[in-house]
Short mmCIF file of C-alpha atoms and ligand atoms in Angstrom, two decimals:
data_model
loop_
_atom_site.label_atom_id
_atom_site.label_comp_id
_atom_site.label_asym_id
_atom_site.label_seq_id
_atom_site.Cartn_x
_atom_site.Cartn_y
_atom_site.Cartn_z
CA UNK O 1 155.33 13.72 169.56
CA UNK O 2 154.97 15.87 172.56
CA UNK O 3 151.21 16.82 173.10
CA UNK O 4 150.70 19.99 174.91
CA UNK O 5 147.31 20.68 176.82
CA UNK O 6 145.45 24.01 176.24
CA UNK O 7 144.87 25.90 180.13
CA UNK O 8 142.48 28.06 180.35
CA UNK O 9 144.39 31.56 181.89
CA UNK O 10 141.91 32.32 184.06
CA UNK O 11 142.65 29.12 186.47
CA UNK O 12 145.97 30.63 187.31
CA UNK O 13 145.12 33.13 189.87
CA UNK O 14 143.68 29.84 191.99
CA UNK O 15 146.28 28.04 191.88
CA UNK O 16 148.35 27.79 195.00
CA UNK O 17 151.95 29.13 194.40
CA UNK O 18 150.99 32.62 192.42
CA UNK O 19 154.78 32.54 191.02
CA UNK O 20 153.65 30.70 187.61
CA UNK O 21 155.65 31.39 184.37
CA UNK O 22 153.36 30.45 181.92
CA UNK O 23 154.70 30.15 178.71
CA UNK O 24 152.53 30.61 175.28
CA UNK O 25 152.75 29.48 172.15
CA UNK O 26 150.02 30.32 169.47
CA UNK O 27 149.92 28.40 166.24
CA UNK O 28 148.09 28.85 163.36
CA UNK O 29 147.02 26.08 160.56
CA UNK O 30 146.62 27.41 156.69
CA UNK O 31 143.13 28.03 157.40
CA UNK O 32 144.26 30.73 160.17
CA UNK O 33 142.20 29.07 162.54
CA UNK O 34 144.26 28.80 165.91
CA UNK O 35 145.70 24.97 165.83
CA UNK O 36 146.62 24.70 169.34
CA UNK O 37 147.56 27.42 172.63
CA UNK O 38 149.54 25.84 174.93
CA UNK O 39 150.19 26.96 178.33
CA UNK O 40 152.32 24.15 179.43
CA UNK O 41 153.32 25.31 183.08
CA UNK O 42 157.30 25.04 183.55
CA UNK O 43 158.09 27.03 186.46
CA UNK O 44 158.40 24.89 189.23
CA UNK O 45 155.09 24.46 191.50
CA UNK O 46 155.04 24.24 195.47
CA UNK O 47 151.72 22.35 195.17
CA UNK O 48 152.05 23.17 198.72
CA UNK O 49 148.25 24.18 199.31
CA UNK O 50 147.37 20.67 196.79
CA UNK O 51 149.44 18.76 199.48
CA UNK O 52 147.93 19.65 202.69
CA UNK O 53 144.28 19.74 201.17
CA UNK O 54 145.02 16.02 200.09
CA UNK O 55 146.42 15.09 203.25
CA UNK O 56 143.57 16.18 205.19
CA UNK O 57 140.86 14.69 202.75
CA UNK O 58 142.61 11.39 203.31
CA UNK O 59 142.72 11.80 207.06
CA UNK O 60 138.92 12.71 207.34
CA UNK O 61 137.91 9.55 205.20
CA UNK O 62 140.45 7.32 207.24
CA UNK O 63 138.62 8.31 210.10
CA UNK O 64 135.23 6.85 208.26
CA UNK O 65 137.07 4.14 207.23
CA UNK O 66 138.28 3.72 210.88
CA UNK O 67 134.86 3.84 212.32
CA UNK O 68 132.92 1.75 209.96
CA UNK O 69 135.79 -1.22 210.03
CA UNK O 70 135.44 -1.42 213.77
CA UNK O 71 131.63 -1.90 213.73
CA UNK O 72 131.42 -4.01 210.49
CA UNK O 73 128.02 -5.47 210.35
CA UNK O 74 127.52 -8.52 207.56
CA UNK O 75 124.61 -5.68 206.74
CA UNK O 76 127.37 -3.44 204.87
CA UNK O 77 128.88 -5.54 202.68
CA UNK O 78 127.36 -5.50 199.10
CA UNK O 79 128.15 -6.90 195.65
CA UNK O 80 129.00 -4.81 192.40
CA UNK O 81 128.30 -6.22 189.26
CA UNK O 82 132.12 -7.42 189.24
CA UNK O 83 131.55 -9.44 192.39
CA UNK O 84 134.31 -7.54 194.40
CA UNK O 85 132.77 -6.39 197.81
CA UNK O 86 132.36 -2.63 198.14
CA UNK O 87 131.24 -1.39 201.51
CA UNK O 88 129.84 1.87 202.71
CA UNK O 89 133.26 2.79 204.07
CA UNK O 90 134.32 3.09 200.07
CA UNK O 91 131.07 5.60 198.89
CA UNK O 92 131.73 7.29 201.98
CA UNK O 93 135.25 7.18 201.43
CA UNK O 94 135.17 9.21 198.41
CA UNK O 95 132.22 11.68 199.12
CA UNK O 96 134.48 13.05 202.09
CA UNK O 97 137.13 13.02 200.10
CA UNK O 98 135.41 14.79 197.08
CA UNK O 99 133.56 17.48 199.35
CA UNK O 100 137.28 18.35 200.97
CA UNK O 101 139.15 19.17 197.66
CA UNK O 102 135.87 21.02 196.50
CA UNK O 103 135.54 23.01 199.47
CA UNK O 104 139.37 23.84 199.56
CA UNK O 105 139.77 24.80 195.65
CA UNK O 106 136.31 26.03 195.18
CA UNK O 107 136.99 28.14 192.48
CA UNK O 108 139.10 25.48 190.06
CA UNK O 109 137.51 23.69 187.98
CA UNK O 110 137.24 20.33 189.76
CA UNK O 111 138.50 16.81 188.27
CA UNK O 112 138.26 13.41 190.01
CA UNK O 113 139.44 9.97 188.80
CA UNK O 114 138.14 7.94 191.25
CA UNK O 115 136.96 4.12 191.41
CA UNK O 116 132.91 4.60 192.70
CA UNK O 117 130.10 5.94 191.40
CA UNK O 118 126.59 5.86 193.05
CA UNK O 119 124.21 3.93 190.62
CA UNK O 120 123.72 0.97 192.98
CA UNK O 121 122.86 3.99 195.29
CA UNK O 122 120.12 6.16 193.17
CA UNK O 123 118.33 2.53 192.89
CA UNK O 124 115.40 1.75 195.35
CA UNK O 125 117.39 -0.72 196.99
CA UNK O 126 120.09 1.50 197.80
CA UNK O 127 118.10 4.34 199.38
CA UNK O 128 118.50 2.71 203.40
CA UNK O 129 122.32 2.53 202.20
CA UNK O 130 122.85 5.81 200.70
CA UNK O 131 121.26 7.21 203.81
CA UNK O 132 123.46 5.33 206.44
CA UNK O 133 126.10 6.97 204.22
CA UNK O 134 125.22 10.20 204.62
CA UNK O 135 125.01 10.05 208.50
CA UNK O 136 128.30 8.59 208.49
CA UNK O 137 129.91 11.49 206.14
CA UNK O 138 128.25 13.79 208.22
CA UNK O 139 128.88 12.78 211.90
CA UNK O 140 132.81 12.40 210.61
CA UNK O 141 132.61 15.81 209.44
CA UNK O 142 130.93 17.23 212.35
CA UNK O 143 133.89 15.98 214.21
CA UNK O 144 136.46 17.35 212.05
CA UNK O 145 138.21 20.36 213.13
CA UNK O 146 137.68 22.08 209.65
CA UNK O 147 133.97 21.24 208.48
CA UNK O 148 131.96 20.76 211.54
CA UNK O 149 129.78 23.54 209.68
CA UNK O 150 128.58 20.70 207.03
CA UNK O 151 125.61 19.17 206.75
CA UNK O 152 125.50 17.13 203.27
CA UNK O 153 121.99 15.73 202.20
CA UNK O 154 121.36 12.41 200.60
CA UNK O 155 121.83 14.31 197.01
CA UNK O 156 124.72 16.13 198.02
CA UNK O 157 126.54 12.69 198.50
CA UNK O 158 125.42 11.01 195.47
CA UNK O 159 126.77 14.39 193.65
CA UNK O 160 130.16 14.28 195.69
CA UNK O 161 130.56 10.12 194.82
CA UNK O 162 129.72 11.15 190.82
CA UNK O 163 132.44 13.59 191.08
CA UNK O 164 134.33 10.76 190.57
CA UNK O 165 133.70 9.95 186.76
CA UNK O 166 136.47 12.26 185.08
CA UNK O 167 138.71 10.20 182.75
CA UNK O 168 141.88 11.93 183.64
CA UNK O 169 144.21 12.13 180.77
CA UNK O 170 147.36 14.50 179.95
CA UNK O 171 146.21 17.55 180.12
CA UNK O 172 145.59 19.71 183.43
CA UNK O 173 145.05 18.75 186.64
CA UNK O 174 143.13 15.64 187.58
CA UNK O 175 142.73 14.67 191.07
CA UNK O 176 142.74 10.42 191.58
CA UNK O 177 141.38 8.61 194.19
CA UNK O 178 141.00 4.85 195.76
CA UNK O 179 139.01 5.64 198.70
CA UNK O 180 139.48 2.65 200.01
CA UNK O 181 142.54 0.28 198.24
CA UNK O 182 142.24 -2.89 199.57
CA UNK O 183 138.21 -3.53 200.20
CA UNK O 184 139.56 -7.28 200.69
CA UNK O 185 141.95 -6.26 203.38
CA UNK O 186 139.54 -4.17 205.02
CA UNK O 187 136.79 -6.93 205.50
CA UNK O 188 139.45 -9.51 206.72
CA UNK O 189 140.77 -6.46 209.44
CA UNK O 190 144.15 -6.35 207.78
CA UNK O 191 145.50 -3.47 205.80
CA UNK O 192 143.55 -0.85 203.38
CA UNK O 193 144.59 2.55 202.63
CA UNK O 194 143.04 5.93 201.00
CA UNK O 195 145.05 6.57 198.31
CA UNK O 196 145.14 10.14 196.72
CA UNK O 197 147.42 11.74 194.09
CA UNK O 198 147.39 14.81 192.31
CA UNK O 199 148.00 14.60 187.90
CA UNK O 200 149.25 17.49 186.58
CA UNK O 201 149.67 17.19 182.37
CA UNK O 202 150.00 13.78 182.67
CA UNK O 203 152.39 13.49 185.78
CA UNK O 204 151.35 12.22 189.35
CA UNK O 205 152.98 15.62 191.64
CA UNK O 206 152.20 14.23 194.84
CA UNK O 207 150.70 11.55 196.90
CA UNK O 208 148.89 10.68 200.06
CA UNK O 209 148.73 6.83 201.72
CA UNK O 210 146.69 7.02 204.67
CA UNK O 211 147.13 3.57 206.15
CA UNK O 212 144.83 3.56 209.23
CA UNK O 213 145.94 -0.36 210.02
CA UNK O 214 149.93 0.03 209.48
CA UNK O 215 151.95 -0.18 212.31
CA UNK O 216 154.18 2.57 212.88
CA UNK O 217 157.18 0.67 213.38
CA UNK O 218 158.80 -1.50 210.81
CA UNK O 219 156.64 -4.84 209.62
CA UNK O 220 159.77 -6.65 207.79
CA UNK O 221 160.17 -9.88 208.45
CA UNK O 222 162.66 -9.62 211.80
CA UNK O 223 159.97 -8.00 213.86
CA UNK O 224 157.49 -9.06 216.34
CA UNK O 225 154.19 -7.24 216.18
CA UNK O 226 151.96 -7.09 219.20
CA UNK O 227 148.57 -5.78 219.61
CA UNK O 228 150.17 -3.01 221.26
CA UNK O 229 152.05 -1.47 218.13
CA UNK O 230 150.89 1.61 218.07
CA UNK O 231 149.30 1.80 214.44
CA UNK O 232 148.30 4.45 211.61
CA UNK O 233 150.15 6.27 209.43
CA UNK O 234 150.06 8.65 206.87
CA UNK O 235 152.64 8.63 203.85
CA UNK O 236 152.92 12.05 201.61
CA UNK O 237 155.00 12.76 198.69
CA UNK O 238 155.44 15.79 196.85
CA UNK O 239 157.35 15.83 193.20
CA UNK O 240 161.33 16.37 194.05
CA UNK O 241 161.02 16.88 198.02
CA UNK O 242 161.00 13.71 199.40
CA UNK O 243 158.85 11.11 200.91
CA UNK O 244 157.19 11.88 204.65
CA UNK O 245 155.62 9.34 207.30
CA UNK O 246 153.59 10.81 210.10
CA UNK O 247 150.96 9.40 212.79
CA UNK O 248 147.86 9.22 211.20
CA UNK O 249 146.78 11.27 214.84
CA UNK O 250 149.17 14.09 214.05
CA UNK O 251 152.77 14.80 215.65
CA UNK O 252 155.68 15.63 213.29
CA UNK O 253 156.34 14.14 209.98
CA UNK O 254 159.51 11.85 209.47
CA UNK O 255 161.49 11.60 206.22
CA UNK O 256 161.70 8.35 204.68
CA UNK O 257 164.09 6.01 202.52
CA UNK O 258 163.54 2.77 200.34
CA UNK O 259 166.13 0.18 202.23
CA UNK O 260 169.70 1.02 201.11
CA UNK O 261 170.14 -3.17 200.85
CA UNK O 262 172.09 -4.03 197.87
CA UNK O 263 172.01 -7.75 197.87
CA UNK O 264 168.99 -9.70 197.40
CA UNK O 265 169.90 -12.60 199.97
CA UNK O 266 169.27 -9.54 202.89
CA UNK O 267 165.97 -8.48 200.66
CA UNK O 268 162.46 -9.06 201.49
CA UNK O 269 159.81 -8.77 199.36
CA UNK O 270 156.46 -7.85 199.06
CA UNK O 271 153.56 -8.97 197.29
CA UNK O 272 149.13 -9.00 196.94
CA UNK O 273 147.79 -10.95 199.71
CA UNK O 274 145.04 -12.37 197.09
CA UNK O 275 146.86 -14.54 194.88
CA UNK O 276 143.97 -13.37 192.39
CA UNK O 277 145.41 -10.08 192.13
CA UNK O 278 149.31 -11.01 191.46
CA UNK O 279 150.85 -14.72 190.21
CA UNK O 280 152.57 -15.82 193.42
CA UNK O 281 153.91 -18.66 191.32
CA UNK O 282 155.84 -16.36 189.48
CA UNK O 283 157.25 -14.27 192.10
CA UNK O 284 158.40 -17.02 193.47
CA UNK O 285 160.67 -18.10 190.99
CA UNK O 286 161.69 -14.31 190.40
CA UNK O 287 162.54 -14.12 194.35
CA UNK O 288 164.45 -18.13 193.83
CA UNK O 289 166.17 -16.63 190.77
CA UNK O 290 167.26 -13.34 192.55
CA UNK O 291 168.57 -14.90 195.45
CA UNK O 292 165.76 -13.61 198.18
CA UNK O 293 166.11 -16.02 201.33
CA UNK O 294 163.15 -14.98 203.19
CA UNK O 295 159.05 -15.70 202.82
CA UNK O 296 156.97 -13.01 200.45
CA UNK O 297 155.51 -10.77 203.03
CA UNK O 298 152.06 -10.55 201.77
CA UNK O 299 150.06 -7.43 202.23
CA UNK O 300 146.72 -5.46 200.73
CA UNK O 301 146.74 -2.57 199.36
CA UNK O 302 148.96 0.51 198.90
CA UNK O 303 150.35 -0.29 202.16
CA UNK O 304 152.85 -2.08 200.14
CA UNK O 305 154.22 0.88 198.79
CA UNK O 306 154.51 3.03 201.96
CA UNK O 307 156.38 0.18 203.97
CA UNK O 308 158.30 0.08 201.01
CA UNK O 309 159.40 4.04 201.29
CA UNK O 310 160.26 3.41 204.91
CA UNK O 311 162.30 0.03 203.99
CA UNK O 312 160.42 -2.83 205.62
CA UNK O 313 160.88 -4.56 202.64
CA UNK O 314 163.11 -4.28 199.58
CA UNK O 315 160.86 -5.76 196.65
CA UNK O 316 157.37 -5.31 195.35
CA UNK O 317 156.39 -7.62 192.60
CA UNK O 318 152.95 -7.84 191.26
CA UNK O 319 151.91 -9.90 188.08
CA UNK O 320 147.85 -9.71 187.75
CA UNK O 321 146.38 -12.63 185.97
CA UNK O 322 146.15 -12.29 181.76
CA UNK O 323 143.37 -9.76 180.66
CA UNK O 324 143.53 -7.47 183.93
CA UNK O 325 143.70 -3.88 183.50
CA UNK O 326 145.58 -2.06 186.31
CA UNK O 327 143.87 1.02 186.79
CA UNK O 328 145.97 4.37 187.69
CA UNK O 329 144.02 4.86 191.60
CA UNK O 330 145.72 1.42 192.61
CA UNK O 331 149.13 3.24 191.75
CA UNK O 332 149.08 6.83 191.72
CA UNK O 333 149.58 7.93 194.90
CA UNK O 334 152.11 4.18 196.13
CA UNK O 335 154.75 5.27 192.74
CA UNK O 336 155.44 8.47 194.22
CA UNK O 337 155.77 7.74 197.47
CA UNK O 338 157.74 5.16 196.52
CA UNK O 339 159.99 7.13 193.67
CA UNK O 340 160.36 9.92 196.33
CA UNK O 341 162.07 7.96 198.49
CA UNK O 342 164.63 6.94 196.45
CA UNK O 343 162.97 3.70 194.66
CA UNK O 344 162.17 2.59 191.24
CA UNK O 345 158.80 1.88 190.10
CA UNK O 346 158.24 0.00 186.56
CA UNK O 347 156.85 -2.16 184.80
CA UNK O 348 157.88 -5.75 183.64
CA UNK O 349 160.15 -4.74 181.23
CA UNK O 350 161.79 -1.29 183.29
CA UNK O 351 159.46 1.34 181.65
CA UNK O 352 158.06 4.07 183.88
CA UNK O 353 154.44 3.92 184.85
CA UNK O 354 152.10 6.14 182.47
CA UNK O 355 149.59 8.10 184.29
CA UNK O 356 148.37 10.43 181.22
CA UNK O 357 146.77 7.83 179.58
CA UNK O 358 143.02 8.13 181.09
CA UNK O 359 141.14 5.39 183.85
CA UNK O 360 143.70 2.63 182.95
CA UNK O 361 147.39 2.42 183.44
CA UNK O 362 148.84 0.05 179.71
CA UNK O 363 151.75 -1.48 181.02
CA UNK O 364 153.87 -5.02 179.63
CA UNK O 365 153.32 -7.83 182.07
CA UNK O 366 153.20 -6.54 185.57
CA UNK O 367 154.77 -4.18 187.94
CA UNK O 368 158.16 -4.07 190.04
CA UNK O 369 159.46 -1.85 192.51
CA UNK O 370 163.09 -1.82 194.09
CA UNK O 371 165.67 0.46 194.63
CA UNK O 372 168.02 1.70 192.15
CA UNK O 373 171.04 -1.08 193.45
CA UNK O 374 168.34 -3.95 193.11
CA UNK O 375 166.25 -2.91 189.69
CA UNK O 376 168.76 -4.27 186.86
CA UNK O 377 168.97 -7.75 188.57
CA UNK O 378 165.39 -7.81 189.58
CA UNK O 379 164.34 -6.73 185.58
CA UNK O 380 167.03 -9.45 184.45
CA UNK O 381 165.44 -11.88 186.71
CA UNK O 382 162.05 -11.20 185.94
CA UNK O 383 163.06 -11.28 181.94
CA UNK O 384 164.75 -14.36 182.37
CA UNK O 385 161.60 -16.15 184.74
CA UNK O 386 158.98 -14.67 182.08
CA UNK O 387 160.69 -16.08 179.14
CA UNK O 388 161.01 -19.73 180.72
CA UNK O 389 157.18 -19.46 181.49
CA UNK O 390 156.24 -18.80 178.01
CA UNK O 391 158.96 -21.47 176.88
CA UNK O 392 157.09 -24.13 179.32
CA UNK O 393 153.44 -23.30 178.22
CA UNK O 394 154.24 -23.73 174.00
P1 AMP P 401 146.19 -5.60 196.49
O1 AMP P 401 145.60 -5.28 197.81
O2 AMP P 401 147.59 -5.13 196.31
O3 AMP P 401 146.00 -7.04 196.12
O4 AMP P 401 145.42 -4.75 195.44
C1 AMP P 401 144.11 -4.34 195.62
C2 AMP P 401 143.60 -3.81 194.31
O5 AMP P 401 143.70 -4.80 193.31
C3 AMP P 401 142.14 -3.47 194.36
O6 AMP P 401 141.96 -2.14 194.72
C4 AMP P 401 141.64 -3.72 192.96
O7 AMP P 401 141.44 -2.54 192.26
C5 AMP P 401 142.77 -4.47 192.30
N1 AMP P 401 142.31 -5.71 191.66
C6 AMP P 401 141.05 -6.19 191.60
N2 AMP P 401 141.02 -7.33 190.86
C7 AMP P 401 142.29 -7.55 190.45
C8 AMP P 401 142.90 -8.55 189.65
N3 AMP P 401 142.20 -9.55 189.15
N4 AMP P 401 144.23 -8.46 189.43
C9 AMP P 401 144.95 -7.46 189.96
N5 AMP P 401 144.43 -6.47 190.73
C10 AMP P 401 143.11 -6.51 190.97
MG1 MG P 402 142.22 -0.32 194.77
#
C-alpha cells in the first residue's frame, strides 16, 4: 500500500525550484474527519540549490577533517559506549555541516539523520573537548569564503551536533549525514569521507562523497600510487543527471561511469578494510565463484563507492557479521553516486536499498554493487556461496 506523506503548503515557496505541481487529494473517513492530505510532489525537482548547499557543507567539514587528521594527537581519540573511536573531527564534522544547511534553508523546517549526538559532550568531562571543538568549527569557518561572519559558542555547537537526532522516515525531506565514514580509516591515515544525501518521501535525490584522502587518479589494482598523487575529491549525484567527480580544491567537475567491464576475470573488487565490518571469507568465495583473478582491494569508507562511479573497481561486496544493523548514513549518499553512474546497488538477494524506513536500512544478508552486465552473475554467485555456507554450518 502506497503511503503518502502530508506537506505542509507553506514549505513550498522555500523550496529551491518554485515550478512545483503539487497535487492534492483530500479524503474523508465516515466520521468526516479529514483521513489523510497528501501533497505528494510529482513535478520533477532541480534540487539544484539542495545540491550545491550539500556540496559546500561537505567541503567545509573536509577541511576540519583535513586539519585535525594531520595534527592527530593520541589526546583526541575517545571511546563511545560501543567502543568504536569517535574523534573531534566527527562532532565537528557534523556541527559544520548542520550550521551550513541551516544557514542556507533557514526558513524550512530543518531535518538531520545523522550518526552523533553530544551527550559525552554536555558531561563534565567533555567540556575541554567540546571547547577544542568549537575553536576548530570556528577557525574553519572563519576561513571559509561564505561564513567568515560566524562565531558559534560552545552551546551553539552542542545545538548544531543534536540537530542530528531526526529519525528520517518516508515522508518529506530529511537531510542524512556521516560526518566522518570511516573513523577507522581516518586514525590509521587511510581513507574517510563526509557523506551527505538528501531524502525526499522516502528516496535519497542526491549525494555528496567528499573524500579528502582519494587520489584523483584511478586506485585499481594496475596503478602505482606515489606520494605525489595529487589527492581529494569530491563525488556529487543528483537523481537522473548523472554522477560528477571534482578536486576537492575546486576546478571543473568531470562526469563519471561505473567500469563498462563485462567479465569478471578483468573485474576487481572492493571490499571493508576491517574484516569486522564485512565477512572477507565470504567474498572470497563469491569473487573464486565469479571468476575475479585479482586481490580484494580493501578500502574504508564511502570511498568505495565513489572509486566505484569512476571504475577503479568493478565489485563492492559487503557482508557485516550476524546481528549488525546497517544504518542508512553509511549508504545514502555511496548508492546514488553509485546508481547515477550507471551501477546497481542491492542487497543480497537483488532488492533495492530502502531509505524510508527511519535510522536503519532492513536489508537480507548484505550488500552488492556492480554494474548492470555483472549483477545477475554476481546475485547467482552470491546465492549459490550463501546457500553452501548455511549447508556447511547445519
Ligand atoms: P567501512 O569503512 O566500509 O568498513 O565502513 C565503515 C562503517 O561501518 C562505519 O561508519 C560504521 O558505521 C560501520 N560499522 C561499524 N561496525 C560495523 C559492523 N560490525 N559491521 C558492519 N559495519 C559496521
Ligand atoms: Mg559510517
Amino acid at each position: 500500500m502506497a503511503i503518502h506523506c502530508l506537506r505542509a503548503v507553506p514549505k513550498i515557496p522555500h523550496l529551491s525550484n518554485p515550478k512545483i505541481t503539487v497535487s492534492h487529494s483530500l479524503f474523508f473517513s465516515s466520521n468526516s474527519k479529514p483521513k489523510r492530505v497528501f501533497s505528494p510532489i510529482r513535478a520533477s525537482m532541480s534540487y539544484e540549490k539542495e545540491l550545491a548547499a550539500a556540496k559546500k557543507a561537505a567541503s567545509v567539514a573536509a577541511r576540519l577533517c583535513q586539519k585535525v587528521q594531520q595534527a592527530l594527537l593520541q589526546s583526541d581519540v575517545h571511546s563511545k559506549s560501543d567502543k568504536s573511536p569517535v574523534t573531534v573531527a566527527d562532532y565537528g564534522s557534523q556541527a559544520l555541516v548542520s550550521f551550513v544547511l541551516e544557514r542556507e534553508f533557514p526558513s524550512e523546517s530543518f531535518s538531520l539523520v545523522a550518526e552523533e549526538d553530544s551527550g559525552d559532550l554536555r558531561i563534565d568531562s567533555g567540556r575541554e573537548t567540546l571547547e577544542r571543538i568549537t575553536t576548530l568549527v570556528n577557525d574553519t569557518l572563519a576561513n571559509s569564503d561564505s561564513y567568515n561572519d560566524a562565531n558559534l559558542t560552545t552551546k551553539d555547537v552542542l545545538r548544531a551536533i543534536d540537530n542530528g537526532k531526526s529519525e528520517g522516515g518516508s515522508c518529506g525531506r530529511h537531510w542524512v549525514l556521516d560526518p566522518i565514514d570511516g573513523t577507522k580509516g581516518f586514525l590509521r591515515g587511510g581513507q574517510y569521507a563526509i557523506a551527505l544525501a538528501l531524502l525526499d518521501e522516502g528516496k535519497v535525490v542526491l549525494g555528496v562523497l567528499a573524500c579528502p584522502n582519494l587520489p584523483l587518479a584511478s586506485i585499481s589494482g594496475e596503478n602505482q600510487h606515489t606520494s605525489h598523487d595529487k589527492i581529494g575529491c569530491l563525488f556529487f549525484a543528483k537523481l537522473g543527471a548523472g554522477t560528477f567527480m571534482q578536486p576537492l580544491d575546486g576546478s571543473s567537475p568531470l562526469k563519471v561511469h561505473v567500469s563498462a567491464t563485462e567479465n569478471p576475470e578483468d573485474a576487481s573488487l572492493f571490499e571493508s578494510y576491517e574484516a569486522a565490518h564485512s565477512l572477507h571469507g565470504l567474498s572470497s568465495t563469491i569473487a573464486k565463484k565469479l571468476g575475479v583473478k585479482a586481490p580484494p582491494v580493501r578500502i574504508d569508507s564511502q570511498a568505495k563507492y565513489g572509486a566505484l562511479s569512476r571504475g577503479d573497481g568493478a565489485i563492492y561486496l559487503r557482508f557485516p557479521h550476524k546481528g549488525y544493523r546497517e544504518k542508512i548514513w553509511d549508504h545514502a549518499a555511496g548508492c546514488i553516486v553509485v546508481t547515477e553512474a550507471g551501477g546497481v546497488v542491492t542487497d543480497a538477494v537483488g532488492n533495492p536499498l530502502d531509505f524510508s524506513k527511519g535510522r536503519y536500512l532492513d536489508l537480507e544478508g548484505g550488500i552488492i554493487v556492480a554494474n548492470q552486465k555483472l549483477m545477475p552473475s554476481l546475485l547467482k554467485a552470491v546465492k549459490e556461496s550463501l546457500e553452501e555456507e548455511r549447508a556447511s554450518s547445519l
